[in-house]
XYZ file of C-alpha atoms in Angstrom:
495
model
C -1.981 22.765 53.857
C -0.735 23.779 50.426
C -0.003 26.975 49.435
C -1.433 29.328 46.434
C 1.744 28.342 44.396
C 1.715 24.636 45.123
C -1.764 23.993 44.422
C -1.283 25.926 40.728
C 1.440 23.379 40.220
C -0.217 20.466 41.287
C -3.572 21.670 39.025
C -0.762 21.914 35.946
C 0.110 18.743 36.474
C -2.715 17.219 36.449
C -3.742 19.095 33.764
C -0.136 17.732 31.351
C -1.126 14.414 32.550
C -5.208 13.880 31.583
C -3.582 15.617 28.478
C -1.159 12.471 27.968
C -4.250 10.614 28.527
C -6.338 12.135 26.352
C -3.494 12.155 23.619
C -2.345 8.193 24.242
C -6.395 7.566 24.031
C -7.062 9.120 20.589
C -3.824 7.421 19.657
C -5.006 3.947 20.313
C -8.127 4.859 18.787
C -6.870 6.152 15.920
C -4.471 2.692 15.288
C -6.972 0.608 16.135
C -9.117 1.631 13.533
C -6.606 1.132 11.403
C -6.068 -2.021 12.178
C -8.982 -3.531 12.414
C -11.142 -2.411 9.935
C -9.647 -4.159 7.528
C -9.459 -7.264 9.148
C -12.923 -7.071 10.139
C -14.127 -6.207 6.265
C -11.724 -9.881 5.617
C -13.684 -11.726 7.847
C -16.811 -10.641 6.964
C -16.394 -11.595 3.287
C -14.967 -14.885 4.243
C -18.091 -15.687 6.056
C -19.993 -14.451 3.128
C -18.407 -16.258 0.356
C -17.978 -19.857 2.420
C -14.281 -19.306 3.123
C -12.731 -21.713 5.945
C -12.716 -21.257 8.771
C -16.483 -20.585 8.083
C -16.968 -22.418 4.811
C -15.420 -25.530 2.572
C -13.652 -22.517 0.026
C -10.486 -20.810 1.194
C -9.222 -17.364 1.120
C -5.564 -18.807 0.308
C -5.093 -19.030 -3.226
C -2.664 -18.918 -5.680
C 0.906 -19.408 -4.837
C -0.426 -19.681 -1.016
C -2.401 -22.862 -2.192
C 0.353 -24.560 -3.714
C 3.538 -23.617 -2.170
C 3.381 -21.647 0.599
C 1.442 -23.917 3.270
C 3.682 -26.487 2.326
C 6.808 -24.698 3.293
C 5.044 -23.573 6.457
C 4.420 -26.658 7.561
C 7.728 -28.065 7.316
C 8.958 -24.687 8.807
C 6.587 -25.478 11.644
C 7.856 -29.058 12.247
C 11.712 -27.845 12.004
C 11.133 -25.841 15.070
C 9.478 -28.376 17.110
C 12.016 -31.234 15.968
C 14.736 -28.719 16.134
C 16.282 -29.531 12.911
C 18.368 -26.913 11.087
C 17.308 -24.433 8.443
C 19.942 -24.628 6.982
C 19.599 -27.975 4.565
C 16.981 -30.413 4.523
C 17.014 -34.422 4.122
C 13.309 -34.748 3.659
C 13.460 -35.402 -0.140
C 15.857 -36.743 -2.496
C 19.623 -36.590 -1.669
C 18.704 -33.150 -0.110
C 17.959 -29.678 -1.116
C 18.899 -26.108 0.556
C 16.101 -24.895 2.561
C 18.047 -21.418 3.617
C 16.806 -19.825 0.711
C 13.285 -21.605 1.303
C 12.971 -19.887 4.061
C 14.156 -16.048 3.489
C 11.826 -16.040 0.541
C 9.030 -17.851 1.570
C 9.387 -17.832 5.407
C 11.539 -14.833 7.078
C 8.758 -12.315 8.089
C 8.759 -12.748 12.019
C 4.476 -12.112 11.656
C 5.267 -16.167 10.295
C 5.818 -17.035 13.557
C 2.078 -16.400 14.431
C 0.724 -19.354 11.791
C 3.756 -21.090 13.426
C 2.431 -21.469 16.674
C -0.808 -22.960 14.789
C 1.212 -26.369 14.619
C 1.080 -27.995 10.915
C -2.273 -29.550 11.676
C -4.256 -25.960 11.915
C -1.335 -24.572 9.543
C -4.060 -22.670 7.502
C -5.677 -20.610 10.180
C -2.669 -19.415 10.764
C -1.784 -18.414 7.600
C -4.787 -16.666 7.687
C -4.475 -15.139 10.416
C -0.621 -14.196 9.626
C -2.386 -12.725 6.542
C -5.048 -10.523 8.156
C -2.900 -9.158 10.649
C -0.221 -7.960 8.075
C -3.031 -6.424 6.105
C -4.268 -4.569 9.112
C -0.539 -3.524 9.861
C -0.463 -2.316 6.685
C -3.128 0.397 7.316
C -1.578 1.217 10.408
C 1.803 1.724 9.112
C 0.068 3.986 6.333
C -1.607 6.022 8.982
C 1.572 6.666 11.243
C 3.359 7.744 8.077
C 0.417 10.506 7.097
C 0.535 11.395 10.790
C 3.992 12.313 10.934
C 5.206 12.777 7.455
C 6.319 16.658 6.918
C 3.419 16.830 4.193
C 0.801 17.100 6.748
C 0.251 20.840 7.756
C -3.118 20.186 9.310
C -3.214 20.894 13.070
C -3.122 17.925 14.877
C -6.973 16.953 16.401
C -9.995 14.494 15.502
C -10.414 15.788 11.907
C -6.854 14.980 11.095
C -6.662 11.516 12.876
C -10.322 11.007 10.638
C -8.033 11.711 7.651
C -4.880 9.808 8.178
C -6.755 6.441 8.891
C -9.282 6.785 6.023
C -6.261 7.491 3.532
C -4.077 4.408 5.744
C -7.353 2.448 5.124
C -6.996 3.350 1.415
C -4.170 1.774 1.393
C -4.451 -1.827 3.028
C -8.113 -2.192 1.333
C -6.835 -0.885 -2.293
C -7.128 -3.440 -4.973
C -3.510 -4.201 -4.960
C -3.646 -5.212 -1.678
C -6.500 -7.235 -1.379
C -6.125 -9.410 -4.724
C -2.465 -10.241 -3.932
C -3.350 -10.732 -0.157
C -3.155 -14.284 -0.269
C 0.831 -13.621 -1.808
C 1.367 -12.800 2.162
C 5.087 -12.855 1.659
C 5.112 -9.966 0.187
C 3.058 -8.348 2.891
C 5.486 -7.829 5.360
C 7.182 -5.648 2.882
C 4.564 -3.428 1.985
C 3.744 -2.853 5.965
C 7.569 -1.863 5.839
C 7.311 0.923 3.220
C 5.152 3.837 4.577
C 7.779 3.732 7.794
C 10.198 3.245 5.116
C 9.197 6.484 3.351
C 9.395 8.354 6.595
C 12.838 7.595 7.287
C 13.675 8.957 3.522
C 11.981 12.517 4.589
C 14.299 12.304 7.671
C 17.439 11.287 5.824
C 16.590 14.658 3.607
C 15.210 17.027 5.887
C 17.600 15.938 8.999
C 20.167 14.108 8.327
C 19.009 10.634 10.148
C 19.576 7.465 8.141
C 19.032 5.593 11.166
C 14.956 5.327 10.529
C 16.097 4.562 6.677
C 18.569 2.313 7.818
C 16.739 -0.248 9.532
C 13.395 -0.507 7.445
C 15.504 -1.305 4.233
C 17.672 -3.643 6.005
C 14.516 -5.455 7.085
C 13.027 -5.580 3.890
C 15.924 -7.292 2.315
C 15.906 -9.781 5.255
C 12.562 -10.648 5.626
C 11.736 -11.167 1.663
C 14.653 -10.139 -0.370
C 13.331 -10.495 -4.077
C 10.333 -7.983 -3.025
C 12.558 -5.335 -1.695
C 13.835 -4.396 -4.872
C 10.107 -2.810 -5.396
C 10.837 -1.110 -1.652
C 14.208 -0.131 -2.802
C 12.145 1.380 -5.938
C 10.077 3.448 -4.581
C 12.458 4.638 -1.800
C 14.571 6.317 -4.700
C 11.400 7.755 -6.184
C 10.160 9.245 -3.098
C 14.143 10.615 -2.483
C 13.391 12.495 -5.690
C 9.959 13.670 -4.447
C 10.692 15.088 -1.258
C 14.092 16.971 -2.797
C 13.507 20.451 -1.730
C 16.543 22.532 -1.115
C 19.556 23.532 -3.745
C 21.089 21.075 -5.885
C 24.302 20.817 -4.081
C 22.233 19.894 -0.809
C 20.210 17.177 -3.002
C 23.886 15.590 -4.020
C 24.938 15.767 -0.681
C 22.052 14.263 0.618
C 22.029 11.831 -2.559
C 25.403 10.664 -1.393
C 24.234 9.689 1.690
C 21.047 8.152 0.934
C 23.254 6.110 -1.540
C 25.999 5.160 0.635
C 22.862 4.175 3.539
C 21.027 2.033 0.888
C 24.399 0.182 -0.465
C 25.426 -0.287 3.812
C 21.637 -1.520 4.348
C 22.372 -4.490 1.543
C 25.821 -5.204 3.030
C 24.613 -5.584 6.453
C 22.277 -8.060 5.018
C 24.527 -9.977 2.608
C 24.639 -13.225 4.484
C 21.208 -13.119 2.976
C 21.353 -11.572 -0.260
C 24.534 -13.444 -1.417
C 23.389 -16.723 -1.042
C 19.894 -16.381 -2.435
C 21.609 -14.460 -5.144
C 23.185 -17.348 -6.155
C 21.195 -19.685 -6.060
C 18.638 -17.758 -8.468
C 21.453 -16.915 -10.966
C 21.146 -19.191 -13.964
C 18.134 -20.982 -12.391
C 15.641 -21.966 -15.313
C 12.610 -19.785 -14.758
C 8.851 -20.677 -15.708
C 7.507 -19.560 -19.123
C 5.602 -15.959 -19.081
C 3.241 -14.871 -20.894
C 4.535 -11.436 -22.211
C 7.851 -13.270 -23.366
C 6.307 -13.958 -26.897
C 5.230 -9.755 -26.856
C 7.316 -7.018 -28.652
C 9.354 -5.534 -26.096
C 8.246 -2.176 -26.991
C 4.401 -3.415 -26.923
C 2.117 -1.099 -25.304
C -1.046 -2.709 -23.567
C -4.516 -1.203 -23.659
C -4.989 1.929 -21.563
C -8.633 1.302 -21.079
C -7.496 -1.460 -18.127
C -6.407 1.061 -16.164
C -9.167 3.973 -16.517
C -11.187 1.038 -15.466
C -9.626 -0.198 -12.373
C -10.120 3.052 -11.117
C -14.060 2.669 -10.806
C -16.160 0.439 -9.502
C -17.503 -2.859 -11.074
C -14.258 -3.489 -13.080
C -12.794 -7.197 -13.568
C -10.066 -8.069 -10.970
C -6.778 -9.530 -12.307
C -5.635 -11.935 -9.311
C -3.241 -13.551 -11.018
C -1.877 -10.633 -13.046
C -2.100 -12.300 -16.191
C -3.283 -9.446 -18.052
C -0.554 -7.038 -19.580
C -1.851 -3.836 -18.083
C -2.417 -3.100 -14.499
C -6.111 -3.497 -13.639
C -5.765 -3.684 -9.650
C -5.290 0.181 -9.066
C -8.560 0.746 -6.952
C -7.894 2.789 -3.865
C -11.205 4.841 -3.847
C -13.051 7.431 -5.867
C -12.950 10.095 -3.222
C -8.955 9.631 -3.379
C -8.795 9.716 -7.220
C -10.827 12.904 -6.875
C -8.492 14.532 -4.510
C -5.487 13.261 -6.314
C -6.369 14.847 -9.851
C -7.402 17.778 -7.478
C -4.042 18.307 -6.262
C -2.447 18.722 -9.453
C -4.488 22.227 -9.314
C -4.035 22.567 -6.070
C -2.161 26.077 -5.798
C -1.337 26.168 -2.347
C 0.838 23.172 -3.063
C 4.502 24.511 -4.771
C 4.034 24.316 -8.572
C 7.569 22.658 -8.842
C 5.997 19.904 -5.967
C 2.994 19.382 -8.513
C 4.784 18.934 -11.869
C 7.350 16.730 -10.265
C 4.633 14.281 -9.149
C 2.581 14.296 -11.942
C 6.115 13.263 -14.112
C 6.664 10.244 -11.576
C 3.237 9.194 -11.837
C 2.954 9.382 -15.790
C 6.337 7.369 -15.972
C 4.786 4.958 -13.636
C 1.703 4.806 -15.918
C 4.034 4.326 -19.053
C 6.037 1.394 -17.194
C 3.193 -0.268 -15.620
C 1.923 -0.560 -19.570
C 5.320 -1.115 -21.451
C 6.453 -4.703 -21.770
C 9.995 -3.384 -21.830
C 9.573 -1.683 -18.456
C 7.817 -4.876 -16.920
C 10.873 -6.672 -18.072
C 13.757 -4.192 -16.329
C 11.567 -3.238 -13.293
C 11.191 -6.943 -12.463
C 15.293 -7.457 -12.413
C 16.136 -8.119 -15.957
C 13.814 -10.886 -16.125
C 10.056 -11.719 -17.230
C 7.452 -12.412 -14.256
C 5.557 -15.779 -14.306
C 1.858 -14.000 -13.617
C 1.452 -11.473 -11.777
C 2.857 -9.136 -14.264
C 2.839 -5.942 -11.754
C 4.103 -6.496 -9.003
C 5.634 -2.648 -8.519
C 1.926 -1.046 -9.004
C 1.429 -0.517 -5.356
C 3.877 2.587 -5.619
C 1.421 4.053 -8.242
C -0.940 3.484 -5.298
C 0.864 4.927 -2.918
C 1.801 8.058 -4.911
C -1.675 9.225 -5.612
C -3.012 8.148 -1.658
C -0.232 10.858 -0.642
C -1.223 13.357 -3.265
C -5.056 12.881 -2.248
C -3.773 13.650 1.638
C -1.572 16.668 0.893
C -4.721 18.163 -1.672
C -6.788 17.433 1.675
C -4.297 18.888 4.282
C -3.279 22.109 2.043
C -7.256 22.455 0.735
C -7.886 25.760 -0.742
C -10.548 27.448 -2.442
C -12.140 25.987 -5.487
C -12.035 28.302 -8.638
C -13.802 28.080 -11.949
C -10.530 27.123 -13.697
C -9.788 24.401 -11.180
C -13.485 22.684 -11.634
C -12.832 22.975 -15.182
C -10.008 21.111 -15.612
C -10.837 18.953 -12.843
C -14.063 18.397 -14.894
C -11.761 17.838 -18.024
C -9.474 15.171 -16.697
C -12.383 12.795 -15.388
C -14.066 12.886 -18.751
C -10.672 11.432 -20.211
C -10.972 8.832 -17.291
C -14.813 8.027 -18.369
C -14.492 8.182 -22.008
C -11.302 5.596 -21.721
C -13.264 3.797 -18.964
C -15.868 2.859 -21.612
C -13.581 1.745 -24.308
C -14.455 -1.872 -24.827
C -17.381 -2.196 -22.134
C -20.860 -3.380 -22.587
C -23.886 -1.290 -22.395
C -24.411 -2.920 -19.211
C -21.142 -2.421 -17.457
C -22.022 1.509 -18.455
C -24.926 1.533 -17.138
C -24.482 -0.056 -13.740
C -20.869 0.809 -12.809
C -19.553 4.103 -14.653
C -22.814 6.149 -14.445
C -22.885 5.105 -10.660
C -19.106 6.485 -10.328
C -19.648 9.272 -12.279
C -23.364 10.017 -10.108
C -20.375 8.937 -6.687
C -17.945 11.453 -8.250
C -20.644 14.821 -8.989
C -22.155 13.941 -5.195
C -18.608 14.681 -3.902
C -17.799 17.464 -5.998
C -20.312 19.340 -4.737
C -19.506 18.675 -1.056
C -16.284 19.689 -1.771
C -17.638 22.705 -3.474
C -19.801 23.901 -1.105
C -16.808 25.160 0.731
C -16.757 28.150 -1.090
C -19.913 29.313 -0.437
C -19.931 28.643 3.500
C -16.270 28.870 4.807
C -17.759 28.437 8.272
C -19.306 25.408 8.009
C -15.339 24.139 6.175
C -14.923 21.629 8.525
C -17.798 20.070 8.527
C -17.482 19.462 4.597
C -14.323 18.397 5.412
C -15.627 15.840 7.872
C -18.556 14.958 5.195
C -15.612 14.179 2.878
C -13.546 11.944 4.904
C -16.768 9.993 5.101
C -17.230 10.256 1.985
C -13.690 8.338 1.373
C -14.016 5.712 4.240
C -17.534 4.558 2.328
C -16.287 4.632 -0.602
C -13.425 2.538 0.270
C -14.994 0.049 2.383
C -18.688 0.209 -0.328
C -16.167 -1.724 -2.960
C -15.207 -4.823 -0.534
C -18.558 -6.379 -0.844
C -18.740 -5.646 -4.741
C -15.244 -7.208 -5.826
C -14.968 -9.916 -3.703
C -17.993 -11.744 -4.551
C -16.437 -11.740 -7.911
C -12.861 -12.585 -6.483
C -13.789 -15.796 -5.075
C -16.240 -16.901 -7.359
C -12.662 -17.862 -9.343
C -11.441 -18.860 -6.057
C -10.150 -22.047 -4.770
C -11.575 -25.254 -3.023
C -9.822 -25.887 0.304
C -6.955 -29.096 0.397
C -7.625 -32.030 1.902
């Protein structure tokens, strides 16, 4: 027989452990979405535009066409012949395959389309694909979940929130026209974790989270972590909160963690490097163009709405693959007003995201930001960070939501005429018509959801749950309308 004491302590722990439960449950629910969303929105479209392994097209364009399968197949027969990756004797008198295969081949989510065998090598390529597009949504979510920005209490309303905006970010436009460029992928899974071990280097003093993201990056694709090594010092700069002697200090050591990171990985970066120095590159398109030539704005105020052309091959100057969602451009221009955000916080971003306008336009800033050097195609490859910089401002405008005032709608109002009026600059009467009004008619419905807020502060939440809706159907409305353009360009399946 227990006693009065003994049975309290047994009922508190039960109660701490259908807690954990109930905690680890939402958890898996919460990443799961994340994860599988996406690829579930993939598949869909594949069986709806005749995409193997459903059709005779292929989802697999682009470089993944032409010189990736190749290189996994041979990657796939090295292992089971056990032959060396080191050098291979396949063609000619020979040719180093050790840089082969840290560009093309290093990301350990390879291994899946591995175990394919070089017969079914383009399922798994696929496959590889789709699950390092649904990673990246999860690693998007974990990162809003436990990034320092979110001052939301923790519940189902916050878990809605982080996996719409992580969703955001592995459906965005970026994402899903360069998808088939899926060795990049594994780097832009890496980032979001990435950025969280930045915000610890500052805030605590622990590189180790830093440490080990960066040193992956530049081991499992080392020309595309430059971009991660990008945006790391830009979000350094954006989470800088204390005195300026603390920001050197910790600037010292974020520099001194970055520059150990690329040593420890040198018996990959030194070799590679060499072999690309004084390497004959392909012709580009924007190496004829005035390097101070500034493309046409109107690309981008367009990418941010529905209907707009996608650029899969990036051959146009300007980014035009910025979609992440009119909800989260609403919320983003929103936070810029936002005054229970810091005022210093809000300038700050909106200067990193007008520079990353200006370079993402400039043909001088294409050619430092891609090393020194001209791309061939795909003439933005560092636009994801603009992404990423206004899915985070739409999530801290959300988490830190205050009361809309006149002056706020106003200039709120003011902002998205600029996008509309530049939206329209060089579109037919038709593309007006059917796309912008439709964004603007998207836009006004959310406003006043937002809105409504003021008038019933009780009923917050549920606007707030209205909104995240909002976002998730707005993000997932688009897949259906750009890919049936996206693959109408797309190509047949090899033989």
């Amino acid at each position: 027989m227990l006693s009065k004491k003994e049975k309290y302590k047994v009922i508190w722990s039960d109660g701490v452990i259908m807690e954990k439960k109930k905690i680890r449950s939402r958890k898996i629910v919460k990443y799961g979405m994340a994860f599988l969303i996406p690829i579930i929105c993939i598949v869909i479209h594949m069986m709806m535009t005749d995409c193997y392994p459903f059709g005779k097209n292929t989802i697999l364009l682009g470089d993944s066409n032409t010189q990736y399968y190749a290189f996994f197949v041979e990657l796939s027969g090295r292992i089971r012949q056990g032959k060396s990756i080191f050098f291979s004797w396949d063609m000619g008198l020979g040719y180093d395959f050790y840089t082969n295969f840290f560009y093309y081949l290093a990301s350990p989510v390879n291994l899946i389309a591995v175990l394919f065998g070089g017969s079914h090598m383009e399922l798994g390529m696929i496959v590889s694909m789709c699950i390092q597009v649904g990673l990246c949504g999860v690693t998007m979510t974990y990162f809003l979940s436990h990034t320092s920005r979110n001052k939301m209490q923790h519940g189902w309303l916050n878990d809605i929130l982080c996996v719409v905006m992580g969703m955001a970010y592995s459906m965005c436009d970026y994402m899903l026209a360069y998808q088939y460029n899926l060795i990049w992928l594994i780097c832009l899974l890496l980032v979001p974790v990435m950025m969280l071990g930045v915000e610890r280097l500052i805030e605590g003093g622990d590189v180790r989270l830093y440490f080990v993201m960066l040193f992956m990056s530049f081991v499992f694709n080392f020309y595309f972590s430059w971009f991660v090594a990008m945006i790391a010092v830009i979000w350094f700069i954006d989470v800088k909160k204390d005195s300026w002697k603390m920001f050197w200090k910790r600037g010292v050591k974020f520099a001194l963690t970055s520059i150990t990171a690329a040593l420890s990985a040198c018996v990959v970066l030194v070799p590679c490097f060499l072999a690309i120095v004084g390497r004959e590159g392909a012709s580009s398109l924007t190496e004829d163009i005035p390097f101070s030539k500034f493309g046409n704005f109107a690309n981008l105020f367009q990418s941010f709405f529905w209907g707009h052309d996608i650029d899969i091959a990036g051959r146009t100057l300007y980014a035009r693959n910025m979609y992440m969602g009119l909800s989260l451009l609403f919320l983003a221009v929103v936070y810029v007003f936002n005054r229970n955000i810091q005022l210093r916080a809000r300038v700050k971003r909106l200067v990193e995201i007008a520079l990353l306008v200006a370079c993402l336009n400039l043909t001088g800033a294409l050619y430092v930001l891609h090393g020194f050097t001209y791309p061939h195609l795909y003439s933005y490859r560092y636009a994801f960070i603009l992404v990423i910089l206004l899915i985070v401002s739409a999530f801290e405008c959300a988490v830190n939501w205050t009361k809309p005032g006149i002056r706020e709608g106003i200039l709120t109002g003011v902002v998205f005429l600029v996008f509309f009026g530049g939206a329209k600059v060089n579109l037919s009467f038709i593309y007006c018509l059917l796309y912008g009004h439709d964004s603007a008619y998207y836009i006004f419905v959310y406003g006043i959801c937002i809105a409504g807020q003021k008038q019933h502060k009780d009923k917050f939440p549920d606007c707030e749950f209205y909104s995240d809706t909002f976002c998730g159907t707005d993000i997932q409305c688009c897949i259906c309308e750009y890919r049936c353009i996206y693959y109408e360009q797309g190509a047949s399946r090899w033989s």
